mmCIF file of C-alpha atoms in Angstrom:
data_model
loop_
_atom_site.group_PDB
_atom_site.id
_atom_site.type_symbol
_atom_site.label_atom_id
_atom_site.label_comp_id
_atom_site.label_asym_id
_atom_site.label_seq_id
_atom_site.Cartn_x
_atom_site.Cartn_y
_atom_site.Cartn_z
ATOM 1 C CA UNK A 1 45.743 -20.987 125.773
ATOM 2 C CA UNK A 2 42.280 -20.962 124.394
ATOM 3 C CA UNK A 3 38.688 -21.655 125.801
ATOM 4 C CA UNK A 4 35.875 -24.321 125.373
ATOM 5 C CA UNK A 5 32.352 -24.563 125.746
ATOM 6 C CA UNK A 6 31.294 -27.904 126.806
ATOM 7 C CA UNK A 7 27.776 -28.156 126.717
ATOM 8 C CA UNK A 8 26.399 -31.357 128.770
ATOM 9 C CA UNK A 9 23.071 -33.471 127.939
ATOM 10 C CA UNK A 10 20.836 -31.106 126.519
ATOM 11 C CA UNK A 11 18.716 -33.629 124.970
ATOM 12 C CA UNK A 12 14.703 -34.695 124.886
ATOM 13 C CA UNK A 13 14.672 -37.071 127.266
ATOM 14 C CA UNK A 14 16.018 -34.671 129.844
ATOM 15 C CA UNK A 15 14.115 -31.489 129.303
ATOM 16 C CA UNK A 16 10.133 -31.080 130.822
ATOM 17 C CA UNK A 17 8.211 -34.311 128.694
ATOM 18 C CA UNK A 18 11.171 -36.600 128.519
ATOM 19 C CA UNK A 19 11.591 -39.900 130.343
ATOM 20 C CA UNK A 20 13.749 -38.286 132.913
ATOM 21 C CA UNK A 21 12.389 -34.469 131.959
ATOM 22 C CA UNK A 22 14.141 -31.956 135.059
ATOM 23 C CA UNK A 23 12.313 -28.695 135.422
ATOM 24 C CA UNK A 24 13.829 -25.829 133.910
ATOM 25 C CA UNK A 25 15.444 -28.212 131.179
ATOM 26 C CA UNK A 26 13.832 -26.075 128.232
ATOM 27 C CA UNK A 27 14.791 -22.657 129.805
ATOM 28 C CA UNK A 28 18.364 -23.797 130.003
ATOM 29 C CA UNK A 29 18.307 -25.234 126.397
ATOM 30 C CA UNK A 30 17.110 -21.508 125.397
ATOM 31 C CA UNK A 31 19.982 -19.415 127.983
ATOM 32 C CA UNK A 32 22.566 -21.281 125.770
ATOM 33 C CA UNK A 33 21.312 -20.904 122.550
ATOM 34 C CA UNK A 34 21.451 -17.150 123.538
ATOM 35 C CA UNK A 35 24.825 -17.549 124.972
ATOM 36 C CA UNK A 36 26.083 -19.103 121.690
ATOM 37 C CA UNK A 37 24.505 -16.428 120.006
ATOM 38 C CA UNK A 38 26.731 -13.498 121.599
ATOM 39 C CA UNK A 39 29.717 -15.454 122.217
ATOM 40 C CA UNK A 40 30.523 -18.157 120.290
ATOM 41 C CA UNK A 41 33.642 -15.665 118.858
ATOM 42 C CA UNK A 42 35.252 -16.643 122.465
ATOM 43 C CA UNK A 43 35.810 -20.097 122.540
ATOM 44 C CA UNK A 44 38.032 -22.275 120.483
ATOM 45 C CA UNK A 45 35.200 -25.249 120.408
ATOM 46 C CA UNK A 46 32.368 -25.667 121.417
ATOM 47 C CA UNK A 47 31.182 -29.164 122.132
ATOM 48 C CA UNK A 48 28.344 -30.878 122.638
ATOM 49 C CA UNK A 49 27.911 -34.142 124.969
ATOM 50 C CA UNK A 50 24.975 -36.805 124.817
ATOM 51 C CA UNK A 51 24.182 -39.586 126.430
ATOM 52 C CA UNK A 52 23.338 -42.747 123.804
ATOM 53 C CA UNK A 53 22.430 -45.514 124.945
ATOM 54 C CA UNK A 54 22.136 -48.967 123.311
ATOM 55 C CA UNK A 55 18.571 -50.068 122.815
ATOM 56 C CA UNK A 56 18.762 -53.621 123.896
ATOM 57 C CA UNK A 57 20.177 -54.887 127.712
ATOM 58 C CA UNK A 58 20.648 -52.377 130.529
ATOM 59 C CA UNK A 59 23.560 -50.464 129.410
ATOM 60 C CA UNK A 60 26.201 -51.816 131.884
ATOM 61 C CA UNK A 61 22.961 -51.687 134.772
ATOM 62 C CA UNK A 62 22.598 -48.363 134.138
ATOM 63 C CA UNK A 63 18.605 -49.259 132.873
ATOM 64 C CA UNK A 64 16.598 -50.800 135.815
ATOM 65 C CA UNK A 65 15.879 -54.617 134.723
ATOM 66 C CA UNK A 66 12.839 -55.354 132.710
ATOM 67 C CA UNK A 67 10.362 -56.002 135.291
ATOM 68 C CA UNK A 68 12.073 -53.693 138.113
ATOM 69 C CA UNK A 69 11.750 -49.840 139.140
ATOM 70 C CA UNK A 70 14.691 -47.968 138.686
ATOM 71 C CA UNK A 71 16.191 -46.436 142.143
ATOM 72 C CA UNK A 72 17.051 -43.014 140.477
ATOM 73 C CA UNK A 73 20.366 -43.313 141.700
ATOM 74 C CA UNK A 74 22.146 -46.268 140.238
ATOM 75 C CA UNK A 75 19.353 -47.109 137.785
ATOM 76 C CA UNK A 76 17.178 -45.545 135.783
ATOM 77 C CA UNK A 77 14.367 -45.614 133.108
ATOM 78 C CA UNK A 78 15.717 -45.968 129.359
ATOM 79 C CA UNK A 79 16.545 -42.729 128.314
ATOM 80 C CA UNK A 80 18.257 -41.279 125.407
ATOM 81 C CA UNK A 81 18.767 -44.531 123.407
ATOM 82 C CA UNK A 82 20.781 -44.207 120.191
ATOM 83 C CA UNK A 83 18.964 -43.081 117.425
ATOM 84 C CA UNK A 84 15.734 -42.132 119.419
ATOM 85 C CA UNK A 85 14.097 -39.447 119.472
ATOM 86 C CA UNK A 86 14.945 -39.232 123.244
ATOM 87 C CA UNK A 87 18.832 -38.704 122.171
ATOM 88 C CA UNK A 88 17.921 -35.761 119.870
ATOM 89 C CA UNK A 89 19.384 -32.651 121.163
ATOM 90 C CA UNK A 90 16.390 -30.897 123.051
ATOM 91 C CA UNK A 91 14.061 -28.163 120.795
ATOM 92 C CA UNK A 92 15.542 -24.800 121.725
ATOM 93 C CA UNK A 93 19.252 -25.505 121.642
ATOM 94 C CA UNK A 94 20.778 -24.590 118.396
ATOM 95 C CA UNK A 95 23.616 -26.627 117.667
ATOM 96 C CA UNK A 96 24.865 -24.518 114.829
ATOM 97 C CA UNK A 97 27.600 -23.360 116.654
ATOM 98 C CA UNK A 98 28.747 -26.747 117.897
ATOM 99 C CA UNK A 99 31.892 -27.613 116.808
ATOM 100 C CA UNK A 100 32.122 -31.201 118.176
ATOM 101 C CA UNK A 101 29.536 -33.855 119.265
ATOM 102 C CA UNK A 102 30.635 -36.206 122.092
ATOM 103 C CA UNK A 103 28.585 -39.642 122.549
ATOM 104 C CA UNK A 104 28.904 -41.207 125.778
ATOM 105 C CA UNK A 105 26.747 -44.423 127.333
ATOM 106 C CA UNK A 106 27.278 -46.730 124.545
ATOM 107 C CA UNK A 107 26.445 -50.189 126.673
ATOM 108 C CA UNK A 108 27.551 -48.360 129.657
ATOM 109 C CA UNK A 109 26.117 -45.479 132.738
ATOM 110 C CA UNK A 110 28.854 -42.783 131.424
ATOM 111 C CA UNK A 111 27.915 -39.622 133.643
ATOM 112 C CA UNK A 112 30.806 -37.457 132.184
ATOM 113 C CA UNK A 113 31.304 -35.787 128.999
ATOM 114 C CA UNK A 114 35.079 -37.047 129.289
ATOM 115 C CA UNK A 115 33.646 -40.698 129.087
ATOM 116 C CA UNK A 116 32.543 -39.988 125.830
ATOM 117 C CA UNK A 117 34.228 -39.647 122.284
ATOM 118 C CA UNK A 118 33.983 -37.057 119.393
ATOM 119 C CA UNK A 119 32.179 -38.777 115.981
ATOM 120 C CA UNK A 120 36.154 -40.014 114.951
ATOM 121 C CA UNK A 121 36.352 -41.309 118.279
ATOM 122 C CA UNK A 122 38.729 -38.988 120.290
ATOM 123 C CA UNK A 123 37.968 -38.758 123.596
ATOM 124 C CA UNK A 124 37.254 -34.896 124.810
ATOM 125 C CA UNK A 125 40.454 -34.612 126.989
ATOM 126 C CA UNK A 126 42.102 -35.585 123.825
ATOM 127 C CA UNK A 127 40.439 -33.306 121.499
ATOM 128 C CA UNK A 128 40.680 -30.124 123.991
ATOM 129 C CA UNK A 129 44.563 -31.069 124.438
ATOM 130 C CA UNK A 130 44.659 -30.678 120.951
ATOM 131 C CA UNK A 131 42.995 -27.449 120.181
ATOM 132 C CA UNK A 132 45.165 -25.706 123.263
ATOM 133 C CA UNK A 133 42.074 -25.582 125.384
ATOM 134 C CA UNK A 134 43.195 -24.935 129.115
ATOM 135 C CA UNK A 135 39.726 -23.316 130.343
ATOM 136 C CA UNK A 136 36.251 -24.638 129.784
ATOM 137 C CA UNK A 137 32.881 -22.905 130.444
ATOM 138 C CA UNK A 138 30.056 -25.642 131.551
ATOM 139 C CA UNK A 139 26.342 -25.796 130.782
ATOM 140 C CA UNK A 140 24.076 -28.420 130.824
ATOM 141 C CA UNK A 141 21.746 -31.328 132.734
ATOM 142 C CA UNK A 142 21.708 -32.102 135.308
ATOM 143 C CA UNK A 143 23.874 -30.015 137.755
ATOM 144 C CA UNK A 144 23.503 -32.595 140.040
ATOM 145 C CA UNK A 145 24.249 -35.555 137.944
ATOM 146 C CA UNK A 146 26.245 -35.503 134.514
ATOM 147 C CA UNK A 147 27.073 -32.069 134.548
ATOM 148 C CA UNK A 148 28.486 -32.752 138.255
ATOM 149 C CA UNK A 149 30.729 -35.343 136.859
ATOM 150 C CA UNK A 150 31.941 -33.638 133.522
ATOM 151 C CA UNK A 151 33.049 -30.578 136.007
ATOM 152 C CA UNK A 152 35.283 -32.734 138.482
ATOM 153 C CA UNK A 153 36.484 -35.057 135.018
ATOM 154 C CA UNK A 154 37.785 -31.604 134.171
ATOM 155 C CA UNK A 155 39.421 -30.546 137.032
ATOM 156 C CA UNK A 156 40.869 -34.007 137.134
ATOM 157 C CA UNK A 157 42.377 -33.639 133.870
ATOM 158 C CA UNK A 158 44.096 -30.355 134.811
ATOM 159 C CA UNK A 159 41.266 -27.767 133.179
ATOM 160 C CA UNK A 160 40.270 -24.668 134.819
ATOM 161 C CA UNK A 161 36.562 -24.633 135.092
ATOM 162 C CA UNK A 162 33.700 -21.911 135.318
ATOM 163 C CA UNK A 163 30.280 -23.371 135.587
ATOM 164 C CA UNK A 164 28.356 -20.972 133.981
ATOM 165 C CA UNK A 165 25.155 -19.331 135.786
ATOM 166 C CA UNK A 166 21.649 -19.892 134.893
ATOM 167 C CA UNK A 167 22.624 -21.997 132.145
ATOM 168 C CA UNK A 168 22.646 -25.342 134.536
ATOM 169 C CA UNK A 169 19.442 -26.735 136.192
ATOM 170 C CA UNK A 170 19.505 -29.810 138.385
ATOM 171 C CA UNK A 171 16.924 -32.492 139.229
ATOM 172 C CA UNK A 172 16.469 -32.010 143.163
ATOM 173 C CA UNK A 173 17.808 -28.566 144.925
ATOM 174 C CA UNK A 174 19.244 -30.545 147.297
ATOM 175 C CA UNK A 175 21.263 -32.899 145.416
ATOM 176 C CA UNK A 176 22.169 -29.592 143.244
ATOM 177 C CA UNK A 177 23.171 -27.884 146.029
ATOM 178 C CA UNK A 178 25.325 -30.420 147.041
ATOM 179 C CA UNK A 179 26.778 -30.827 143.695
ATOM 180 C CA UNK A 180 27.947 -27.332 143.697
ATOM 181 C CA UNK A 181 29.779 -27.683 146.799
ATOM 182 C CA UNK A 182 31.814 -30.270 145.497
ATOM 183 C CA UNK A 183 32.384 -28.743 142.402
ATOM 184 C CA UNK A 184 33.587 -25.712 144.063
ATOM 185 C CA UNK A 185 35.600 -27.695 146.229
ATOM 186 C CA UNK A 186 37.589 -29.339 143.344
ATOM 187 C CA UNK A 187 38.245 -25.934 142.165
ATOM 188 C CA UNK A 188 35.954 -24.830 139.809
ATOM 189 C CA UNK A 189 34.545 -21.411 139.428
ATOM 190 C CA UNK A 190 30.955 -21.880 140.619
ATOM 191 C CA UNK A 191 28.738 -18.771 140.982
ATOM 192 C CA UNK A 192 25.777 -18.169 143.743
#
């Protein structure tokens, strides 16, 4: 039985100045570099998740239509396209520690971190299975959005799950706030 970090979307495009920038995205990046800092000793991987995007077509509808506004809730600007400086992991979160990078969103909307793949194309439930994970510590944007999803994805695939505090921030409180219910609900450790 070991433990995982999974750290979700910490990337330009979704930290303050990015196409889809959520408040408090820099001050997260920062809470788990510091995190990683005193306790990367306690997991058995820690992995990284990012959204990337093809550059050409909508991703699946996941990019309004040329001509269209997004809805921000089906669509969306582009964001974090492969290879852009959008998809770069966000200033402030060292990835030294990371263990394994997970790339989700190729041609498609891919919320969760378990949608993605590791760079020899496992996917994460896979790779965790295989390292004897059976608990994973979240982090990540948006709380309301991918991190949301990667959460319940784990507690669908049978892992207990602590969201960690002050290492999440979400795009709206109430969308957040809602969020956490649901995570809690599914039976994840979710702190005040």
């Amino acid at each position: 039985m070991a433990d995982a970090l999974v750290v979700v979307d910490v990337q330009t495009d979704f930290v303050e100045g990015g196409s889809l920038g959520v408040e408090g995205g820099h001050e997260v990046a920062r809470r788990i570099t510091e995190h990683l800092a005193a306790h990367r000793d306690d997991y058995a991987a820690v992995v990284a998740s990012r959204d990337w995007h093809e550059p050409h077509g909508t991703n699946g509808g996941h990019f309004a239509q040329p001509g269209t506004e997004p809805d921000f809730v089906t669509t969306w600007p582009a964001h974090c396209v492969s290879g852009g400086p959008g998809a770069a992991y966000a200033d402030g979160f060292d990835t030294s520690a990371v263990t394994h990078h997970v790339r989700k969103g190729r041609g498609s909307a891919a919320y969760s971190a378990f949608e993605g793949t590791t760079e020899d194309g496992r996917p994460l439930a896979a790779l965790l299975r295989d390292l004897g994970v059976t608990h994973l510590d979240v982090t990540g944007i948006a709380t309301d959005h991918c991190v949301r999803a990667t959460v319940l994805d784990a507690r669908r695939e049978g892992f207990s799950v602590r969201l960690l505090p002050g290492m999440h921030v979400g795009v709206a409180p109430a969308t957040s706030e809602r969020a956490l219910a649901e995570m809690a609900a599914a039976g994840a450790e979710v702190a005040p």
